[in-house]
Amino acid sequence: MDFWKSLYKKDGNPSFKKNLKGMLGYAPGNLSLYKTALTHRSIKDGIDENNERLEYLGDAILSALVADYLFKRYPYKGEGYLTEMRSKMVNRQQLNDIALKMGLKKVTVFNKSDASLKSSQIFGNTLEALVGAIYLDKGYKKTSKWVAERIILPHMFMDDLENLEINHKNKLYGWANKNGKSLEFETVDEKMENGRRLFTIAAVVDGRAIAQGKAFNKKDASQIAAQLAVEKLGIVNSDSVGGM
């Protein structure tokens, strides 16, 4: 059965409106925008649109709002510091963790029979799509306020982020050098998905694939693979001995 046909009626579903209002903190205007923002491309049955375009827009808007926030918060910091902090605030894992805390996994419509999606980073993508929907529905000023109050202030702690290491590839390379291991990142699959190239990159240690990451560019896919490998190997820092 088509999920959205069952959820959406001509006059809108009251419970959906209520739940969405509770999550957003305001009454949504154009409900179809939010319907699209919460629909992952893995849903095919009766769905004309998914959230990829809104994700693209939301990514740009969120990045701009975070840049504006940092520029005003740190008036004496240089470009390098601001760029690094922005990267830490909008990296995929960070946004996915925030999306899960906000409950987006419960309202995102995706193919639940695909077990890999349940533990993937699609919910961070949904959060970006939601930002895009808010921007189109309410405008820049309202979106700026929402991002500050619902994303940055409750979930992004600047002191912690300053000490956060997000370059998992560097951490993995450091561990490999310390322990005399060979490390390579290999492209194991490349295919077209909804008009975009989807890359699968494997972190290969001593000829053995430790973890794989998927993304629409090789850089993000290799970082995801590196992060999963770091977690699997139990690497705390580059000086950790770890094991295989």
mmCIF file of C-alpha atoms in Angstrom, residues 45-154:
data_model
loop_
_atom_site.group_PDB
_atom_site.id
_atom_site.type_symbol
_atom_site.label_atom_id
_atom_site.label_comp_id
_atom_site.label_asym_id
_atom_site.label_seq_id
_atom_site.Cartn_x
_atom_site.Cartn_y
_atom_site.Cartn_z
ATOM 1 C CA ASP A 45 5.752 2.503 -4.732
ATOM 2 C CA GLY A 46 3.515 5.386 -5.772
ATOM 3 C CA ILE A 47 6.114 8.022 -4.861
ATOM 4 C CA ASP A 48 6.816 10.659 -7.492
ATOM 5 C CA GLU A 49 9.430 12.610 -5.539
ATOM 6 C CA ASN A 50 12.125 11.926 -2.973
ATOM 7 C CA ASN A 51 14.212 14.193 -0.761
ATOM 8 C CA GLU A 52 17.407 14.378 -2.846
ATOM 9 C CA ARG A 53 16.745 17.852 -4.279
ATOM 10 C CA LEU A 54 15.723 19.217 -0.880
ATOM 11 C CA GLU A 55 18.815 17.577 0.629
ATOM 12 C CA TYR A 56 20.971 19.463 -1.894
ATOM 13 C CA LEU A 57 19.290 22.760 -0.989
ATOM 14 C CA GLY A 58 19.288 22.095 2.752
ATOM 15 C CA ASP A 59 22.975 21.191 2.703
ATOM 16 C CA ALA A 60 23.816 24.600 1.214
ATOM 17 C CA ILE A 61 21.475 26.513 3.545
ATOM 18 C CA LEU A 62 22.702 24.696 6.658
ATOM 19 C CA SER A 63 26.327 25.292 5.712
ATOM 20 C CA ALA A 64 25.633 29.010 5.245
ATOM 21 C CA LEU A 65 23.778 29.285 8.559
ATOM 22 C CA VAL A 66 26.539 27.477 10.447
ATOM 23 C CA ALA A 67 29.138 29.721 8.782
ATOM 24 C CA ASP A 68 27.136 32.790 9.846
ATOM 25 C CA TYR A 69 26.808 31.468 13.407
ATOM 26 C CA LEU A 70 30.559 30.825 13.691
ATOM 27 C CA PHE A 71 31.489 34.151 12.114
ATOM 28 C CA LYS A 72 29.477 36.005 14.761
ATOM 29 C CA ARG A 73 30.440 33.769 17.692
ATOM 30 C CA TYR A 74 34.190 33.958 17.009
ATOM 31 C CA PRO A 75 34.924 37.487 15.727
ATOM 32 C CA TYR A 76 38.684 37.127 16.213
ATOM 33 C CA LYS A 77 39.201 33.646 14.783
ATOM 34 C CA GLY A 78 40.767 33.179 11.355
ATOM 35 C CA GLU A 79 39.383 31.524 8.252
ATOM 36 C CA GLY A 80 41.159 28.223 8.920
ATOM 37 C CA TYR A 81 39.606 27.822 12.373
ATOM 38 C CA LEU A 82 36.127 28.766 11.135
ATOM 39 C CA THR A 83 36.351 26.378 8.171
ATOM 40 C CA GLU A 84 37.477 23.491 10.376
ATOM 41 C CA MET A 85 34.719 24.124 12.912
ATOM 42 C CA ARG A 86 32.088 24.307 10.195
ATOM 43 C CA SER A 87 33.309 20.970 8.814
ATOM 44 C CA LYS A 88 32.970 19.432 12.261
ATOM 45 C CA MET A 89 29.465 20.830 12.722
ATOM 46 C CA VAL A 90 28.040 19.645 9.400
ATOM 47 C CA ASN A 91 29.908 16.375 8.875
ATOM 48 C CA ARG A 92 27.747 13.379 7.959
ATOM 49 C CA GLN A 93 28.122 11.445 11.191
ATOM 50 C CA GLN A 94 27.371 14.498 13.325
ATOM 51 C CA LEU A 95 24.202 15.321 11.400
ATOM 52 C CA ASN A 96 23.081 11.698 11.429
ATOM 53 C CA ASP A 97 23.503 11.500 15.217
ATOM 54 C CA ILE A 98 21.497 14.708 15.642
ATOM 55 C CA ALA A 99 18.770 13.446 13.303
ATOM 56 C CA LEU A 100 18.425 10.258 15.363
ATOM 57 C CA LYS A 101 18.188 12.256 18.594
ATOM 58 C CA MET A 102 15.472 14.406 17.017
ATOM 59 C CA GLY A 103 13.480 11.303 16.116
ATOM 60 C CA LEU A 104 13.767 11.619 12.335
ATOM 61 C CA LYS A 105 14.289 7.870 11.952
ATOM 62 C CA LYS A 106 10.713 7.354 13.148
ATOM 63 C CA VAL A 107 9.205 9.694 10.545
ATOM 64 C CA THR A 108 11.515 9.126 7.566
ATOM 65 C CA VAL A 109 9.850 7.007 4.905
ATOM 66 C CA PHE A 110 12.383 4.518 3.548
ATOM 67 C CA ASN A 111 12.607 0.899 2.469
ATOM 68 C CA LYS A 112 12.653 -0.841 5.841
ATOM 69 C CA SER A 113 13.268 -4.202 4.195
ATOM 70 C CA ASP A 114 16.766 -2.968 3.313
ATOM 71 C CA ALA A 115 18.580 -3.673 6.582
ATOM 72 C CA SER A 116 21.611 -1.597 5.589
ATOM 73 C CA LEU A 117 19.532 1.588 5.474
ATOM 74 C CA LYS A 118 18.487 1.278 9.121
ATOM 75 C CA SER A 119 22.080 1.771 10.270
ATOM 76 C CA SER A 120 23.147 4.131 7.479
ATOM 77 C CA GLN A 121 23.497 7.907 7.429
ATOM 78 C CA ILE A 122 20.328 8.622 5.471
ATOM 79 C CA PHE A 123 18.738 10.311 8.483
ATOM 80 C CA GLY A 124 21.347 13.065 8.450
ATOM 81 C CA ASN A 125 20.444 13.541 4.801
ATOM 82 C CA THR A 126 16.785 13.750 5.836
ATOM 83 C CA LEU A 127 17.706 16.463 8.332
ATOM 84 C CA GLU A 128 19.324 18.473 5.540
ATOM 85 C CA ALA A 129 16.240 17.953 3.375
ATOM 86 C CA LEU A 130 14.087 19.151 6.268
ATOM 87 C CA VAL A 131 16.159 22.333 6.497
ATOM 88 C CA GLY A 132 15.566 22.827 2.776
ATOM 89 C CA ALA A 133 11.819 22.379 3.260
ATOM 90 C CA ILE A 134 11.740 24.872 6.136
ATOM 91 C CA TYR A 135 13.644 27.397 4.026
ATOM 92 C CA LEU A 136 11.175 27.109 1.149
ATOM 93 C CA ASP A 137 8.178 27.125 3.489
ATOM 94 C CA LYS A 138 9.187 29.827 5.973
ATOM 95 C CA GLY A 139 12.145 31.735 4.526
ATOM 96 C CA TYR A 140 15.729 32.349 5.562
ATOM 97 C CA LYS A 141 15.113 34.217 8.830
ATOM 98 C CA LYS A 142 12.777 31.552 10.249
ATOM 99 C CA THR A 143 15.139 28.799 9.113
ATOM 100 C CA SER A 144 18.074 30.530 10.786
ATOM 101 C CA LYS A 145 16.170 30.705 14.063
ATOM 102 C CA TRP A 146 15.072 27.059 13.788
ATOM 103 C CA VAL A 147 18.576 25.778 13.035
ATOM 104 C CA ALA A 148 20.025 27.715 15.978
ATOM 105 C CA GLU A 149 17.341 26.604 18.443
ATOM 106 C CA ARG A 150 16.811 23.007 17.272
ATOM 107 C CA ILE A 151 20.204 21.938 15.936
ATOM 108 C CA ILE A 152 23.125 24.097 17.025
ATOM 109 C CA LEU A 153 22.363 25.079 20.627
ATOM 110 C CA PRO A 154 20.982 21.748 21.915
#
